C-alpha cells in the first residue's frame, strides 16, 4: 500500500519558497519589482545596464570610479576565442538560442577559472560571460547571413556595441538607449524558471558556465523567454489593427493563449511592461510604422476583461515590436532576453553557492507496484 494521504503536491512548485534572496523583490499583487532594493522604474529611467550589472553582482550602487573600472573590465572581455567563432560557424543553421547555449558551453573550455567556484571567481566569470555573450549572438547572426563577424567596438557602451556588432553600423543614440533599457528590464527576476534551473545546477556544485547553459536552455521555451517572438508572430498574422479584435476573440474562444499576457507571479501589470510600451509607441511613430503598436493596443483592449482574472500584459508584450522596429530578426528575440539576464543568473548562482544545499525535491510515484518480471521470450 502506498501512503498518499499526507502528501501535498504543489505542481509547478506554485507559491513554494525555495530559499531567501537579496537579488530582487517582487510583489505580484501590486506589480512591484526591486533589484537589490531599488525600484525597477528608477533603474530603467536613470541607470545603465553596466551600473545595474554592478548593483546586482556587488549588492550596492558603484561610485563613479568603481563603475568606470567595471565598465572597462566588461569592454576588455568582449572578444571571443577564434575556436568559439569556428564552433558557431559549424552550428550556424541552428536556432540562435541553441547557438548561444553552445557558444557559452564552448567558452568554458577557454575560461581560466572555469572550475573555481569561489564567490570572487564566479563574479569574474559572470562579468566575462556578460561581456562575451553579445559577441556570440552577433557573430552568429553575421555568419548565418554569410557576412564577416564585426569586431567589438570598445568606444561604445554594452548595448551600443551589441547593435554595432549585429548591424556593422553604429546605432543611433536612441536605439542604443532602448537596447540598454531592455537589458536592464531583463536583468533579474527572482526564482523564475531559468534562474531556478541555474540554481539547481549550481546546487550540485557544478559551475557558473554550466548553470548559465541550463538557464539559456530553460529560458528558450514560449512559456518563459519565447513569448516576445510569439507576440510578433501573432501581430504579423493579425497584419492590420482592424483584424486584431476578431483574431484575439477567435484565439481565446478556441482555448488559445494570447502571448505576452499572464504571469506566474504578477497578478497586476508587470512593471517592466510600462517602459517598453512607451518605447514601442515612440519608435513606431519615428520609423513611420505605427501599425505594430496599434495592433498591440487593440489586443490590450480586447484582453482588458481578463484583468479581473489577474491576466495583464507582461514584459514580453511590447519587447518584440521594439526589436522588430530595430530590424532585429524574430528568432533573435529570446537571445536578447538571455543577454540581459546573465547578471541575474550569476547572482542567483552566487547566492546558491554562498549557502548551498542540494536542490532535490520528490515526486510522488503513481504507477503500478511489484509487477512480475516476465522474461522476453515469454511475453505475448
Ligand atoms: N491568455 C489567455 N489566458 C491565459 C493566459 C494568456 N496569455 N495566461 C493565463 N491564462 C489563463 C489560463 O488559461 C488559466 O485559465 P483557467 O483558470 O480558466 O484555466 C489561468 O489564466 C491560469 O493560467 P496558468 O497557466 O495556470 O497560470 P500560470 O501561472 O501557470 O501561467 C504563464 C503563467 C506565463 C505560463 C501563462 O500566463 C502564459 O502561458 N502566458 C503566455 C506566455 C507568455 O507571455 N510568457 C511570458 C511570461 S513573462 C516573461 C518571463 O518572465 O518569463
XYZ file of C-alpha atoms and ligand atoms in Angstrom:
432
model
C 0.000 0.000 0.000
C 1.219 3.482 -0.822
C 0.924 6.168 1.803
C -0.617 9.016 -0.148
C -2.804 10.827 2.364
C -0.216 13.217 3.835
C 1.459 14.170 0.577
C 0.723 17.696 -0.625
C 1.811 18.154 -4.222
C 2.425 21.690 -5.444
C 2.500 21.132 -9.191
C 4.838 23.560 -10.951
C 6.104 24.488 -7.439
C 3.490 27.252 -7.490
C 3.744 29.512 -4.435
C 6.642 27.484 -2.997
C 9.507 29.469 -1.422
C 12.783 27.780 -2.302
C 15.160 29.938 -0.272
C 15.800 33.561 0.672
C 17.315 36.098 -1.732
C 18.722 39.611 -1.712
C 18.635 39.833 -5.510
C 15.155 41.094 -6.316
C 11.840 41.686 -4.602
C 8.607 41.063 -6.479
C 5.132 41.900 -5.240
C 2.944 40.334 -7.873
C -0.278 41.686 -6.409
C 0.664 45.320 -6.973
C 3.196 44.882 -9.778
C 6.273 45.975 -7.846
C 9.836 44.985 -8.714
C 13.048 45.985 -6.925
C 16.612 44.966 -7.808
C 18.705 44.928 -4.613
C 16.129 47.264 -3.067
C 15.997 49.787 -5.957
C 12.826 50.365 -7.967
C 12.879 48.967 -11.495
C 11.374 52.299 -12.608
C 14.284 54.348 -11.246
C 16.785 51.927 -12.728
C 15.055 51.856 -16.149
C 14.812 55.645 -16.234
C 18.124 56.680 -14.702
C 20.642 53.850 -14.700
C 22.572 51.874 -17.306
C 22.918 48.147 -17.863
C 26.547 48.332 -16.750
C 25.555 50.008 -13.472
C 22.671 47.575 -12.895
C 25.032 44.638 -13.506
C 27.404 46.067 -10.887
C 24.498 46.587 -8.499
C 23.324 43.006 -8.926
C 26.754 41.424 -8.659
C 28.135 43.513 -5.784
C 24.934 44.421 -3.923
C 25.259 48.224 -3.996
C 25.429 51.081 -6.482
C 29.013 51.794 -7.584
C 30.942 55.038 -7.167
C 31.918 56.694 -10.445
C 35.418 55.193 -10.227
C 34.055 51.720 -9.473
C 31.637 51.917 -12.389
C 34.378 53.064 -14.768
C 36.626 50.175 -13.715
C 33.729 47.677 -14.037
C 32.787 49.027 -17.467
C 36.420 48.894 -18.622
C 36.523 45.268 -17.429
C 33.406 44.444 -19.480
C 34.767 46.169 -22.604
C 38.084 44.299 -22.286
C 36.269 40.936 -22.227
C 34.069 41.332 -25.313
C 36.164 39.305 -27.761
C 35.560 35.554 -28.038
C 38.229 32.954 -28.930
C 38.603 32.036 -32.604
C 37.764 28.420 -31.727
C 34.364 29.562 -30.428
C 33.787 31.524 -33.652
C 34.580 28.313 -35.573
C 32.093 26.336 -33.458
C 29.423 29.000 -34.048
C 30.131 28.727 -37.781
C 29.657 24.948 -37.649
C 26.260 25.166 -35.942
C 25.052 28.378 -37.599
C 21.948 26.707 -39.077
C 20.555 26.196 -35.556
C 18.190 28.498 -33.658
C 20.078 31.466 -32.136
C 19.294 30.242 -28.600
C 20.832 26.846 -29.411
C 23.879 28.634 -30.775
C 24.118 30.875 -27.697
C 23.841 27.825 -25.437
C 26.539 26.036 -27.431
C 28.734 29.170 -27.512
C 28.553 29.676 -23.732
C 29.300 25.992 -23.244
C 32.320 26.284 -25.566
C 33.574 29.380 -23.708
C 34.003 27.217 -20.611
C 36.921 25.486 -22.352
C 38.766 28.822 -22.551
C 37.910 30.332 -19.171
C 40.949 30.257 -16.865
C 38.760 29.938 -13.768
C 36.153 27.511 -15.029
C 36.494 25.113 -12.064
C 36.910 27.813 -9.405
C 33.576 28.097 -7.599
C 34.673 30.785 -5.140
C 32.321 33.757 -4.980
C 35.011 36.096 -6.352
C 35.811 33.847 -9.338
C 32.101 33.259 -10.033
C 31.515 37.018 -10.198
C 34.541 37.441 -12.506
C 33.190 34.662 -14.757
C 29.766 36.308 -14.698
C 31.350 39.540 -15.887
C 33.173 37.707 -18.688
C 30.001 35.889 -19.787
C 28.005 39.141 -19.692
C 30.647 40.749 -21.914
C 31.126 37.846 -24.354
C 27.549 36.596 -24.827
C 26.526 39.537 -27.091
C 29.544 38.746 -29.274
C 28.314 35.148 -29.654
C 24.832 36.320 -30.698
C 26.134 38.969 -33.123
C 28.812 36.657 -34.580
C 26.188 34.010 -35.250
C 23.825 36.490 -36.902
C 26.617 37.694 -39.231
C 27.870 34.197 -40.083
C 24.430 32.805 -40.880
C 23.853 35.697 -43.279
C 27.187 34.906 -44.973
C 28.807 38.059 -43.571
C 32.065 38.565 -41.681
C 31.715 38.971 -37.899
C 32.212 42.552 -36.685
C 34.888 43.203 -34.059
C 33.679 44.666 -30.738
C 33.799 48.480 -30.711
C 35.498 49.488 -27.466
C 34.240 53.070 -27.766
C 30.603 52.040 -27.408
C 28.721 51.032 -24.288
C 27.476 47.476 -23.812
C 24.159 47.917 -25.627
C 25.558 50.142 -28.392
C 28.412 47.751 -29.073
C 25.987 44.826 -29.373
C 23.938 46.646 -32.024
C 27.107 47.730 -33.820
C 28.359 44.104 -33.987
C 24.921 42.970 -35.181
C 24.472 45.510 -37.985
C 28.076 46.636 -38.705
C 26.872 50.161 -38.148
C 26.966 52.460 -35.168
C 23.444 52.574 -33.736
C 21.597 55.843 -33.208
C 21.695 57.163 -29.665
C 18.009 56.328 -29.291
C 18.418 52.708 -30.414
C 21.394 52.172 -28.092
C 19.347 53.708 -25.268
C 16.345 51.463 -25.920
C 18.553 48.366 -26.049
C 20.148 49.439 -22.761
C 16.728 49.838 -21.089
C 15.665 46.462 -22.467
C 18.747 44.771 -20.957
C 18.073 46.494 -17.588
C 14.455 45.280 -17.557
C 15.518 41.696 -18.188
C 18.489 41.580 -15.801
C 16.974 39.752 -12.814
C 13.655 38.275 -11.776
C 13.761 36.036 -8.722
C 13.128 32.311 -8.929
C 11.771 32.302 -12.481
C 12.145 29.010 -14.358
C 15.587 29.713 -15.850
C 17.078 31.122 -12.635
C 15.638 28.194 -10.715
C 17.156 25.789 -13.245
C 20.504 27.600 -12.948
C 20.274 27.281 -9.151
C 19.553 23.548 -9.423
C 22.717 23.145 -11.495
C 24.728 25.266 -9.046
C 23.329 23.281 -6.111
C 25.195 20.185 -7.313
C 28.410 22.273 -7.050
C 28.705 22.343 -10.818
C 29.994 25.718 -12.121
C 28.748 29.049 -13.497
C 29.154 28.170 -17.193
C 27.063 25.006 -16.692
C 24.441 26.958 -14.735
C 24.185 29.637 -17.444
C 23.874 26.926 -20.114
C 20.988 25.495 -18.053
C 19.474 28.960 -17.754
C 19.650 29.552 -21.511
C 18.121 26.136 -22.231
C 15.241 26.829 -19.839
C 14.610 30.377 -20.998
C 14.115 29.165 -24.566
C 10.535 27.913 -24.167
C 7.499 30.006 -25.155
C 6.085 29.964 -21.597
C 9.203 31.887 -20.469
C 11.528 33.797 -22.816
C 9.979 32.764 -26.098
C 6.871 34.903 -25.702
C 8.280 38.081 -27.341
C 8.874 36.164 -30.559
C 5.398 34.649 -30.403
C 3.779 38.054 -29.773
C 5.274 39.352 -33.008
C 4.278 36.185 -34.901
C 0.736 36.871 -33.675
C 0.946 40.557 -34.652
C 2.218 39.581 -38.113
C -0.678 37.136 -38.556
C -3.129 39.837 -37.472
C -1.451 42.158 -40.006
C -3.765 45.175 -39.580
C -5.200 46.889 -36.488
C -8.736 46.200 -37.836
C -8.170 42.403 -37.640
C -6.849 42.445 -34.071
C -10.144 42.176 -32.258
C -11.630 39.250 -34.235
C -8.303 37.378 -34.232
C -7.974 37.632 -30.454
C -11.569 36.659 -29.798
C -11.234 33.571 -32.025
C -7.945 32.626 -30.346
C -9.470 32.884 -26.871
C -12.663 31.052 -27.884
C -10.604 28.153 -29.217
C -8.815 27.927 -25.829
C -5.596 29.528 -27.094
C -3.411 31.895 -25.094
C -2.570 35.415 -26.059
C 1.189 35.590 -25.827
C 2.641 38.413 -23.780
C -0.221 38.166 -21.276
C -0.265 36.426 -17.908
C 2.462 35.721 -15.418
C 3.009 33.166 -12.677
C 3.781 35.894 -10.132
C 2.255 39.153 -11.409
C -1.488 39.398 -10.955
C -1.261 43.127 -11.801
C 0.566 44.725 -14.727
C 4.192 43.621 -14.998
C 6.044 46.816 -14.001
C 8.603 46.233 -16.761
C 5.947 46.500 -19.488
C 5.413 50.248 -18.910
C 8.909 51.183 -20.117
C 8.717 49.071 -23.241
C 5.190 50.308 -24.062
C 6.439 53.898 -24.250
C 9.474 52.892 -26.356
C 7.329 50.782 -28.723
C 4.951 53.672 -29.364
C 7.692 56.299 -29.880
C 9.894 54.131 -32.056
C 6.952 53.032 -34.237
C 5.994 56.655 -34.870
C 9.578 57.713 -35.607
C 10.111 54.823 -38.015
C 6.792 55.538 -39.770
C 5.436 52.138 -38.699
C 2.787 52.861 -36.047
C 0.768 49.773 -37.007
C 2.529 47.328 -34.631
C 1.752 49.484 -31.642
C -1.813 49.946 -32.874
C -2.262 46.163 -33.178
C -0.817 45.650 -29.701
C -3.046 48.369 -28.270
C -6.158 46.687 -29.712
C -5.005 43.362 -28.262
C -4.553 45.115 -24.929
C -8.122 46.450 -25.057
C -9.627 43.083 -26.031
C -7.759 41.445 -23.152
C -8.776 44.041 -20.569
C -11.723 41.961 -19.174
C -9.116 39.299 -18.303
C -7.556 41.706 -15.803
C -10.306 40.598 -13.418
C -8.663 37.132 -13.557
C -5.222 38.633 -12.891
C -4.108 38.417 -16.511
C -2.240 41.554 -17.567
C 0.496 42.324 -20.081
C 3.949 41.033 -19.197
C 7.443 42.260 -20.127
C 7.400 40.382 -23.431
C 4.283 42.007 -24.835
C 5.929 45.145 -26.227
C 9.517 43.879 -26.480
C 9.055 42.097 -29.814
C 7.648 45.174 -31.559
C 10.684 47.205 -30.477
C 13.142 44.586 -31.703
C 11.271 44.316 -34.987
C 11.368 48.098 -35.479
C 15.104 47.991 -34.845
C 15.495 45.437 -37.649
C 16.327 42.516 -35.352
C 15.133 39.148 -36.755
C 12.299 37.394 -34.862
C 14.306 34.342 -33.891
C 16.868 36.520 -32.077
C 14.366 37.957 -29.606
C 14.846 35.325 -26.880
C 18.610 35.701 -27.139
C 18.249 39.402 -26.258
C 16.376 38.374 -23.108
C 19.235 35.967 -22.288
C 21.896 38.656 -22.806
C 20.166 40.874 -20.263
C 19.643 38.022 -17.785
C 23.264 36.845 -17.388
C 23.994 39.116 -14.361
C 20.795 37.823 -12.709
C 21.698 34.173 -13.304
C 25.189 34.864 -11.984
C 23.784 36.426 -8.841
C 21.398 33.508 -8.282
C 24.340 31.100 -8.614
C 26.404 33.217 -6.206
C 23.547 33.112 -3.698
C 23.233 29.361 -4.130
C 26.989 28.839 -3.641
C 27.002 31.160 -0.605
C 24.653 28.915 1.353
C 24.468 25.785 -0.703
C 22.045 22.939 -0.320
C 21.397 20.318 -2.973
C 18.018 21.069 -4.603
C 16.348 17.700 -4.794
C 12.544 17.607 -4.450
C 10.405 14.490 -4.512
C 7.831 13.242 -6.976
C 5.016 11.026 -5.831
C 5.000 7.691 -7.622
C 1.579 6.780 -9.025
C 2.485 3.851 -11.289
C 1.894 0.126 -10.703
C 3.726 -1.685 -7.902
C 5.584 -5.000 -7.589
C 4.873 -6.279 -11.094
C 6.120 -9.725 -12.032
C 9.141 -9.557 -14.400
C 8.328 -11.764 -17.415
C 11.370 -12.881 -19.494
C 11.267 -11.506 -23.060
C 10.704 -14.905 -24.685
C 7.558 -15.410 -22.623
C 5.952 -12.038 -23.417
C 2.970 -12.151 -25.776
N -4.014 34.180 -22.497
C -5.240 33.697 -22.117
N -5.455 33.070 -20.934
C -4.407 32.958 -20.097
C -3.157 33.440 -20.420
C -2.982 34.080 -21.661
N -1.779 34.545 -22.035
N -2.298 33.170 -19.402
C -3.024 32.537 -18.459
N -4.297 32.387 -18.895
C -5.387 31.744 -18.173
C -5.277 30.234 -18.277
O -5.962 29.744 -19.415
C -5.922 29.794 -16.978
O -7.306 29.909 -17.104
P -8.280 28.882 -16.368
O -8.014 29.053 -14.887
O -9.653 29.304 -16.780
O -7.884 27.512 -16.833
C -5.471 30.862 -15.988
O -5.199 32.007 -16.787
C -4.213 30.488 -15.224
O -3.223 30.080 -16.142
P -1.986 29.155 -15.720
O -1.306 28.618 -16.926
O -2.430 28.160 -14.688
O -1.060 30.198 -14.975
P 0.480 30.095 -14.851
O 0.846 30.949 -13.722
O 0.946 28.700 -14.811
O 0.950 30.710 -16.272
C 2.162 31.751 -17.943
C 1.839 31.709 -16.446
C 3.181 32.869 -18.197
C 2.774 30.390 -18.388
C 0.875 31.998 -18.747
O 0.275 33.194 -18.339
C 1.115 32.011 -20.257
O 1.157 30.941 -20.873
N 1.280 33.234 -20.874
C 1.587 33.366 -22.257
C 3.086 33.174 -22.450
C 3.866 34.384 -22.001
O 3.526 35.533 -22.299
N 5.005 34.112 -21.307
C 5.909 35.154 -20.864
C 5.936 35.280 -19.378
S 6.764 36.822 -18.894
C 8.414 36.544 -19.203
C 9.041 35.801 -18.118
O 9.269 36.425 -17.038
O 9.297 34.605 -18.303
